[in-house]
Coordinates of C-alpha atoms in Angstrom, one line a residue:
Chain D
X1 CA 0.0 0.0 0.0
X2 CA 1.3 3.4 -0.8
X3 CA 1.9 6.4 1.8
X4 CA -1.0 8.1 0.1
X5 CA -3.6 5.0 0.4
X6 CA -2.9 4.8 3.6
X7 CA -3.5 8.6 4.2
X8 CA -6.8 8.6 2.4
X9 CA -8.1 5.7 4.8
X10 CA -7.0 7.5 7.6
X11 CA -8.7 10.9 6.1
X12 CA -11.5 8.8 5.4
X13 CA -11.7 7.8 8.9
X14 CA -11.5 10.8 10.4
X15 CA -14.1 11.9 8.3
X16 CA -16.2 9.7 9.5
X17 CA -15.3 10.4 12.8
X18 CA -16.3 13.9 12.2
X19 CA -13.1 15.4 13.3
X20 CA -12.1 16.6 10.0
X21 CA -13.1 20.5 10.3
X22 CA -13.3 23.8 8.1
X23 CA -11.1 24.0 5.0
X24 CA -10.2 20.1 5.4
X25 CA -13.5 18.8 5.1
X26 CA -14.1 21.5 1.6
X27 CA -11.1 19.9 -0.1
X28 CA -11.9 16.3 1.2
X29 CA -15.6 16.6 0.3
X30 CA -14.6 17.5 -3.5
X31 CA -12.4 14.8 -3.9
X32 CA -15.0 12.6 -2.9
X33 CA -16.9 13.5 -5.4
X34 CA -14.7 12.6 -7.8
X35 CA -12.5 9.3 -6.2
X36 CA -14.9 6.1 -5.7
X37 CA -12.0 4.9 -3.9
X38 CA -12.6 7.1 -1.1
X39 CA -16.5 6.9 -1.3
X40 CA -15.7 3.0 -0.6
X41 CA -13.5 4.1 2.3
X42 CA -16.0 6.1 4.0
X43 CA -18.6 3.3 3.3
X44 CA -16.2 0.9 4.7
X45 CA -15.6 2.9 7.9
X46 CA -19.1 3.9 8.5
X47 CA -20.1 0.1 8.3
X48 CA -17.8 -0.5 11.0
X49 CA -18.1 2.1 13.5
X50 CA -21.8 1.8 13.0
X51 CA -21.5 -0.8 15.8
X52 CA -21.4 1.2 18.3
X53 CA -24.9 3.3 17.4
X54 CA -26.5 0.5 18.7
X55 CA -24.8 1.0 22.4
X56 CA -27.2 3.6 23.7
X57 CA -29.8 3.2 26.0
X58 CA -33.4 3.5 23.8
X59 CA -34.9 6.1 25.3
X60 CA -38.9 6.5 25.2
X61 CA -39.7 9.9 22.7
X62 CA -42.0 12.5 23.6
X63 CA -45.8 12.2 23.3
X64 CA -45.4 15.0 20.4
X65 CA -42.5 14.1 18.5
X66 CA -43.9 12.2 16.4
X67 CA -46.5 15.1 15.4
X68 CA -44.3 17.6 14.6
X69 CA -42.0 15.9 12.8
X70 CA -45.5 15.1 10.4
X71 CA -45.9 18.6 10.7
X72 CA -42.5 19.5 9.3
X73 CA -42.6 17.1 6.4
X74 CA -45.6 18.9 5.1
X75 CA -45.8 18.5 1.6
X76 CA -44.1 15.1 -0.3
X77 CA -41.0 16.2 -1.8
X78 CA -37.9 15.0 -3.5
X79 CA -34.1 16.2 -2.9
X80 CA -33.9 19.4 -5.5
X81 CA -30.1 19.4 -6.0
X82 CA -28.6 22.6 -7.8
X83 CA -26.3 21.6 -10.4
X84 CA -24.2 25.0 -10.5
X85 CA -20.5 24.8 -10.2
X86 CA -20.3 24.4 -6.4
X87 CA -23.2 22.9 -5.5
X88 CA -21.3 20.0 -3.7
X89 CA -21.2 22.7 -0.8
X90 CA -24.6 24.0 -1.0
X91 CA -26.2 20.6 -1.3
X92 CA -26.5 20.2 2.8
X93 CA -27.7 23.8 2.7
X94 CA -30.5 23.7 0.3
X95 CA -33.6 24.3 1.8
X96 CA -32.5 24.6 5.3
X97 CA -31.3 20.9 4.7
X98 CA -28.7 21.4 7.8
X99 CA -31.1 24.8 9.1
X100 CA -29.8 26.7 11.5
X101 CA -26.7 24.1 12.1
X102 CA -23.2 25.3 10.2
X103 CA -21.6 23.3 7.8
X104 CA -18.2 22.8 9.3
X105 CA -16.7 20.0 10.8
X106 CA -20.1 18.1 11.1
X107 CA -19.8 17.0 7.2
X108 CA -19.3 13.4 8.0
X109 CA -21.7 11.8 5.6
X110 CA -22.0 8.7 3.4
X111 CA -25.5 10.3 1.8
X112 CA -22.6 12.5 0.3
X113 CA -20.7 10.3 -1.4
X114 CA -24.0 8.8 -2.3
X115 CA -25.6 11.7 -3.6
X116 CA -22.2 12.6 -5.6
X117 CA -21.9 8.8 -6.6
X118 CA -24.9 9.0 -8.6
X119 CA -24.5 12.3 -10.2
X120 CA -21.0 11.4 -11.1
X121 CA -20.1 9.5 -14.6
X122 CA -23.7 9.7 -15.6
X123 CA -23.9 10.3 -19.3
X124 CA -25.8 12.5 -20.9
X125 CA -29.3 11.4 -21.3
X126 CA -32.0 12.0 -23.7
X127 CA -35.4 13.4 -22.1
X128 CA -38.2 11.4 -22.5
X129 CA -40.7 14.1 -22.3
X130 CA -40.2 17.9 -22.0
X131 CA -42.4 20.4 -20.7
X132 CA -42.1 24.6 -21.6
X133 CA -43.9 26.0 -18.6
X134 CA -45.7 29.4 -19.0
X135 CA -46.5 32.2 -16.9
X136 CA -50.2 34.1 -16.7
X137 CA -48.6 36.5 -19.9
X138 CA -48.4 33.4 -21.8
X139 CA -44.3 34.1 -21.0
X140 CA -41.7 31.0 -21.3
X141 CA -41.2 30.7 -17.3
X142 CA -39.3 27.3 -17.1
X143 CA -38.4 24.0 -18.9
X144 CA -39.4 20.3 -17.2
X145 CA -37.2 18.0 -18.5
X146 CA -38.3 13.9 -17.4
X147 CA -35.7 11.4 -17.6
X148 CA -36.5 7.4 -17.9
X149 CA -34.3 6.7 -14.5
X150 CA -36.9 9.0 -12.6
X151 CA -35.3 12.5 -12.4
X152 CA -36.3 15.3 -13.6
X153 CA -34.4 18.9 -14.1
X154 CA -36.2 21.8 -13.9
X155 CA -34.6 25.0 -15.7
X156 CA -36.3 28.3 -14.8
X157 CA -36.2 31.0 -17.3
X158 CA -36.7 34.0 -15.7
X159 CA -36.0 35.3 -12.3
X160 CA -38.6 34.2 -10.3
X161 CA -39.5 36.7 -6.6
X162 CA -39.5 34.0 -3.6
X163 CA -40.1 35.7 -0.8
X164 CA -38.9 35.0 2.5
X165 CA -40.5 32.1 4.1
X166 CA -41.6 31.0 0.7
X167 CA -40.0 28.4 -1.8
X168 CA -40.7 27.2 -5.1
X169 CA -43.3 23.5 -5.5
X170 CA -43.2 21.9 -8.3
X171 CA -45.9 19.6 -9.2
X172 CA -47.4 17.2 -11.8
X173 CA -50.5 16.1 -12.7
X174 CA -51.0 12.5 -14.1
X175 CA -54.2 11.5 -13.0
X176 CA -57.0 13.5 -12.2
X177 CA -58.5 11.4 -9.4
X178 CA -54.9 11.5 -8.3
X179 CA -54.7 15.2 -8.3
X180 CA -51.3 16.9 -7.8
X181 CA -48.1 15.3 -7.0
X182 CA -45.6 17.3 -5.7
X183 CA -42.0 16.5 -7.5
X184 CA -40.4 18.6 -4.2
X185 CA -39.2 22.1 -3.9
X186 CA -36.4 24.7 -5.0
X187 CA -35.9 27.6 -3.0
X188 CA -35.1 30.7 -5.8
X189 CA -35.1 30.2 -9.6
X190 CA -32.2 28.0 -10.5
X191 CA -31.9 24.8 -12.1
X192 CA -33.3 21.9 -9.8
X193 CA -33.0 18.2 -10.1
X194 CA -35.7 16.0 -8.4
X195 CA -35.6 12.3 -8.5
X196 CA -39.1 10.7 -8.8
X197 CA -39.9 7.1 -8.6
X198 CA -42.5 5.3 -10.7
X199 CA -43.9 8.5 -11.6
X200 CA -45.3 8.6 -14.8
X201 CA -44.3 10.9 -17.4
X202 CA -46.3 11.3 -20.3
X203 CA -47.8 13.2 -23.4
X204 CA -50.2 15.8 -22.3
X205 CA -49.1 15.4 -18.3
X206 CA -49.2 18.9 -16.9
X207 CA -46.6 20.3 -14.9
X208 CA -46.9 23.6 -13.0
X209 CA -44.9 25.7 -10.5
X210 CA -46.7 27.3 -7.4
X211 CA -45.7 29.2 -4.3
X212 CA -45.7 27.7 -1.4
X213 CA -44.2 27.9 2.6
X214 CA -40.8 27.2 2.8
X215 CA -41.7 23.5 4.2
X216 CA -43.8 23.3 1.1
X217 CA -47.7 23.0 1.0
X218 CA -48.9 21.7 4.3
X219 CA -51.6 19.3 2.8
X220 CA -50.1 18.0 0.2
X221 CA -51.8 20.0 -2.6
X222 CA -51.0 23.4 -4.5
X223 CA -52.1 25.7 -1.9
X224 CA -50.5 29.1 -3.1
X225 CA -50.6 30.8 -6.9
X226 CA -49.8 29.3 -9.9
X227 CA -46.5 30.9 -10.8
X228 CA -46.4 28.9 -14.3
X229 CA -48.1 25.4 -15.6
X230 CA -47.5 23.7 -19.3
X231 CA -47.9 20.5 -20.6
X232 CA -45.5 17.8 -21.9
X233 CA -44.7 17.1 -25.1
X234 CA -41.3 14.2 -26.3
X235 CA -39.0 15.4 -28.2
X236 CA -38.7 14.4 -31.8
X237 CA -35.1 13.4 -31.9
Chain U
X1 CA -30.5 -1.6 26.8
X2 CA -30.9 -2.4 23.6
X3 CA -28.6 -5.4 22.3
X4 CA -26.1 -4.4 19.9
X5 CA -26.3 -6.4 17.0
X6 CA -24.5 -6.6 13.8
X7 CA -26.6 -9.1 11.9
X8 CA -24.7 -8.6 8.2
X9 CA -26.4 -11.7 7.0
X10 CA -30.4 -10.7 8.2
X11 CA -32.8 -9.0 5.1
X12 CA -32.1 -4.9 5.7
X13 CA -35.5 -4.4 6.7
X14 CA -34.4 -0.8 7.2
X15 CA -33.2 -0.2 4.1
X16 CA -36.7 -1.8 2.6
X17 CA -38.7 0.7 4.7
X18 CA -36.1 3.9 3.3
X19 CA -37.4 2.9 0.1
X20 CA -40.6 2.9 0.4
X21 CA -40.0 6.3 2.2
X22 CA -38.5 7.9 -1.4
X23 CA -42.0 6.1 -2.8
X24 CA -43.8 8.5 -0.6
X25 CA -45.2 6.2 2.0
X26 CA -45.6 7.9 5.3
X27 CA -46.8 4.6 6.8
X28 CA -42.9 3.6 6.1
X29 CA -41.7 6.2 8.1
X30 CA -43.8 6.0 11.0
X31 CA -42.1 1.9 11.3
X32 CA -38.8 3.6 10.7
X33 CA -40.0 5.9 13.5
X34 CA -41.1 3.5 16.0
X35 CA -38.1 0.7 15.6
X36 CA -35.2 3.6 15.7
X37 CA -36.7 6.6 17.1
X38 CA -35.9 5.2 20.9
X39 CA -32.5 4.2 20.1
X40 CA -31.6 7.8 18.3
X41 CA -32.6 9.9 21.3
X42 CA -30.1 7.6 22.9
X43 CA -27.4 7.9 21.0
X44 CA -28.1 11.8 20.4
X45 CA -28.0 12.2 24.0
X46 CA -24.3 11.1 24.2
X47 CA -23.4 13.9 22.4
X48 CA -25.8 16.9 23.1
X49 CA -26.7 15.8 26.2
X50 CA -29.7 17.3 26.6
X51 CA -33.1 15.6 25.9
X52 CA -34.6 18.0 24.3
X53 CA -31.8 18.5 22.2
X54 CA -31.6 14.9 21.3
X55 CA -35.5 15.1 20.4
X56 CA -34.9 18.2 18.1
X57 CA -31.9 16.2 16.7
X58 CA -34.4 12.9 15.8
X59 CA -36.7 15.3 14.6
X60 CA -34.5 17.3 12.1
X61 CA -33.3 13.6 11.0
X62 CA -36.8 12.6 10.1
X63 CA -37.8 15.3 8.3
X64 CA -34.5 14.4 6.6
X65 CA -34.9 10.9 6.0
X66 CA -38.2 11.8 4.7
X67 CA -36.7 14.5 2.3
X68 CA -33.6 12.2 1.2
X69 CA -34.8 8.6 1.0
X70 CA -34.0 8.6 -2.7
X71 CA -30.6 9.2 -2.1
X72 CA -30.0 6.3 -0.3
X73 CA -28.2 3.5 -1.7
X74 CA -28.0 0.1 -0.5
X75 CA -25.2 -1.1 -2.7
X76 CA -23.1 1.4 0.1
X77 CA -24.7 0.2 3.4
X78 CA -27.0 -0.8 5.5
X79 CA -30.2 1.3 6.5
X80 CA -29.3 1.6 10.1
X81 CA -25.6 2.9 9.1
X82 CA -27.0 5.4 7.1
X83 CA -29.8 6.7 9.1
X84 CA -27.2 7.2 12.0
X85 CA -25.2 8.8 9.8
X86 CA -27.8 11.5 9.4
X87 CA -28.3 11.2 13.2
X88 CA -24.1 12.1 14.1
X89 CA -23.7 14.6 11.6
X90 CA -27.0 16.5 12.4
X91 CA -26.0 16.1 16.7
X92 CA -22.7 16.9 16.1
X93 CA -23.7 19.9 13.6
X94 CA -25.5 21.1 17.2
X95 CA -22.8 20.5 19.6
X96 CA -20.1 22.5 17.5
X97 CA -22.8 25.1 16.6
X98 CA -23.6 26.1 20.4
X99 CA -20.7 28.5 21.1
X100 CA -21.6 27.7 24.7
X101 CA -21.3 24.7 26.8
X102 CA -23.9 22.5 27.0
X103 CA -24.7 22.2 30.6
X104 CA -26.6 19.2 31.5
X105 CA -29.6 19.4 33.8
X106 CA -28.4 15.7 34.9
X107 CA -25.9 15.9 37.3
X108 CA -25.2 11.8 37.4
X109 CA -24.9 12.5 33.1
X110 CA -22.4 15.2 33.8
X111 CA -19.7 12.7 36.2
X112 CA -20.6 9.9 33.7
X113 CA -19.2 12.1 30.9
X114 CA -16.3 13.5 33.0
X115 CA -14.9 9.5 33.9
X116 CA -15.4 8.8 30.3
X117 CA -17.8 6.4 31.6
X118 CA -20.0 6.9 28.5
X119 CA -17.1 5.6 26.4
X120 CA -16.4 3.2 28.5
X121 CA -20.0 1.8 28.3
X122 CA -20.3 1.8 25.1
X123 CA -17.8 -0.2 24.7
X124 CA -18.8 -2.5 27.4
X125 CA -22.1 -3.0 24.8
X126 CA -20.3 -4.1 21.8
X127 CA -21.0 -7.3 21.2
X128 CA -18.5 -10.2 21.7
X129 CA -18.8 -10.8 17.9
X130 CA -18.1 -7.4 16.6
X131 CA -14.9 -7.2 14.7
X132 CA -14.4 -3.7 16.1
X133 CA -14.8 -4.4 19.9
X134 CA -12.0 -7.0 18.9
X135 CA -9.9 -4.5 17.3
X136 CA -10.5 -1.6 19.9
X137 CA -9.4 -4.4 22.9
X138 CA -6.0 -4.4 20.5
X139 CA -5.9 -0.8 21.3
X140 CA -3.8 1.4 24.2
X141 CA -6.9 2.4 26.7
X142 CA -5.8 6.0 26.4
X143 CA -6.0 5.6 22.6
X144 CA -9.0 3.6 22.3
X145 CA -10.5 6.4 24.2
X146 CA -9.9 8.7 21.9
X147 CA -11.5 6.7 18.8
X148 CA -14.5 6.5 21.0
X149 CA -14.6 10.1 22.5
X150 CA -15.1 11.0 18.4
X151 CA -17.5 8.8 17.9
X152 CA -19.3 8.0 20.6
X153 CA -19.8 12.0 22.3
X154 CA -19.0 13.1 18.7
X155 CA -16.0 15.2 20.1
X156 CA -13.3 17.6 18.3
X157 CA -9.6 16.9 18.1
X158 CA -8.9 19.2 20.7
X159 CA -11.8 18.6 23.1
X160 CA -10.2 15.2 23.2
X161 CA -6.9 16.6 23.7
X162 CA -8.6 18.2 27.3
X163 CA -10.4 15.1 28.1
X164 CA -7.2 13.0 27.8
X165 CA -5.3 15.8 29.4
X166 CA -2.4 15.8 26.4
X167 CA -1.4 17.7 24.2
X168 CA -3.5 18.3 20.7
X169 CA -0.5 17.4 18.6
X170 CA -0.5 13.9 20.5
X171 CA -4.0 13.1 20.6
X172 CA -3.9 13.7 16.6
X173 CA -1.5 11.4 16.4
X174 CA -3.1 9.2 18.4
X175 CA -5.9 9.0 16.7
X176 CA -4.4 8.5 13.2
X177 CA -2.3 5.8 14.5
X178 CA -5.2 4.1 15.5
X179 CA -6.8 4.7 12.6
X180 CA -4.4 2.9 11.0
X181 CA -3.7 0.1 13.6
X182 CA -7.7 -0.4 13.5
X183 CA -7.7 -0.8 9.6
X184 CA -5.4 -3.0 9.4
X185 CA -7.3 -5.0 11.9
X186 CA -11.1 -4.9 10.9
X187 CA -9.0 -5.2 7.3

């Protein structure tokens, strides 16, 4: 084994130890993303330590937990993931994903190296259906791209106002009786990826973008304005 | 007390339940709820101490598990790992935010933590057929302490460095050393 493999399983574990901090866990994370070896490492270490989560004493919740964690999940929604340079970084921070908690030294995570392991060396697929979304002036507002894996990339057009305490839901309808599904939420107008599973995505499905609390709608359905709605067409490639 | 178990070779009924969390089943969530929620609180409370800091940590990592289900792959671990995964990094997130010392109410917590009997005890849990309770007993106490001060309270370098009472350049060291000694161990 060379000095350098035997550096990166000690990195690794640290990292999973959560004792890499600030400026180490940055340029660790975005190698990561890049080196399956070290996403193995970190999987290999996690696995191990993970022993030792079973140790504590279970201790009996509160009567309310389980309510307000209901509460807080609001609305079904999928990860969005920004796809801008840099979005490694941003990806625990996206909607409040780590709120009110900072970023450094606490980055341990396998999801990470999950999250990045799917993203990476995926080539470039076709759509199967695309939808131009449209605001009230009949305005190109956004483009709904649906994959055959499940995802889905959302590409606003225009800058779009959130305001505070607000995010972006975007939804589809495939079934009337159904009604809306949400496909999750993006927090300002930038490119979004959602992955869906065994959602349809058809001809003729209508997609649509509304406002919505930050948690997203509370009952599952659009509850605020609809910012921009269209419906799918496939390309003819 | 809940029996460690390890259980490499039993159907990840966890990992079943995650899915069907990313389907959108809230039903799945609840059982994910009710088998770990119990054991979380626990674990949280090793390292913020407080219980209702160790409830607002289980909460935040529903409403994550909820939010992320899709990202979860099995080909990388098990359920459980990955769900206490979410747990460390969101408790530890906590302790390192609070600028302040987190003062326990419980005064019996507060000696437990000072004799490193919380370490201690959870290494007293691992079961006899865990290949890292083998490889920690191969350990230096002082060291082995170390590993599980990280872990286990979800403690900085230097936080360890105090609780050892040496120097931060040699509870590093220890650590990495370890690190090493431990990989080439569990190999």
């Amino acid at each position: 084994m060379s000095g350098g493999e035997r550096n990166d399983r000690v990195l690794a574990g640290e990292y999973v130890l959560g004792l890499l901090e600030g400026a180490d866990v940055d340029s660790f994370e975005r190698r990561l993303a890049r080196e399956k070896p070290l996403q193995d490492e970190i999987a290999y270490w996690r696995a191990r330590f993970s022993d030792l989560d079973a140790t504590a004493d279970a201790q009996a919740p509160s009567a309310d937990l389980w309510r307000r964690i209901e509460t807080s999940i609001g609305a079904p929604r999928a990860a969005a993931v920004a796809e801008r340079p840099g979005w490694v970084e941003r990806l625990w921070e996206s909607l409040g994903f780590w709120r009110g908690a900072s970023f450094a030294g606490a980055a341990a995570s396998l999801m990470l190296a999950i999250a990045v392991g799917l993203l990476a060396g995926r080539a470039t697929p076709q759509p199967v259906i695309i939808a131009v979304l449209q605001t009230d002036g009949a305005l190109p507002g956004a483009i709904v791209e649906a994959f055959g894996d499940g995802s889905i990339v959302v590409v606003p057009l225009r800058d779009i106002e959130v305001p505070p305490g607000k995010a972006l839901e975007v939804w589809t309808l495939y079934d009337k009786q159904r009604g809306p599904v949400s496909l999750g939420l993006i927090d300002r107008a930038e490119r979004a990826r959602f992955q869906t599973h065994n959602l349809p995505a058809r001809e003729d499905q209508l997609y649509e973008i509304t406002l919505e609390p930050a948690t997203g709608s509370p009952i599952g359905r659009p509850t605020g304005p609809v910012l921009m709605k269209g419906l799918a067409s496939a390309p003819r490639i | 007390m809940k029996a460690p178990t390890s259980g490499h070779l039993e159907v990840d009924e966890l990992a079943t339940l995650i899915a069907a969390c990313a389907a959108g089943r809230r039903d799945s969530l609840r059982a994910l709820y009710e088998r770990e929620s119990g054991p979380m609180i626990g674990a949280a409370m090793r390292i913020v101490r407080r219980r209702e800091l160790a409830e607002e940590v289980v909460h935040d990592v529903f409403v994550q598990i909820w939010r992320h289900a899709g990202s979860f792959d099995p080909a990388l671990g098990r359920g459980r790992a990955w769900m206490f995964t979410i747990l460390r990094n969101r408790a530890i997130s906590i302790l390192r935010n609070a600028s302040r010392e987190l003062p326990t109410e419980d005064e019996a917590l507060t000696l437990a933590v000072e004799r490193n009997a919380v370490t201690d005890d959870a290494y007293d849990r691992l079961g006899d057929g865990s290949a890292l309770k083998r490889c920690l007993e191969g350990l230096e106490p002082k060291r082995r302490a170390g590993v599980l001060l990280a872990y286990v309270e979800g403690l900085s370098h230097g936080e360890i460095a105090a609780r050892l009472n040496v120097p931060l350049g040699t509870a590093k060291a220890w650590i990495r050393r370890s690190l090493i000694q431990l990989r080439e161990c569990l190999a």
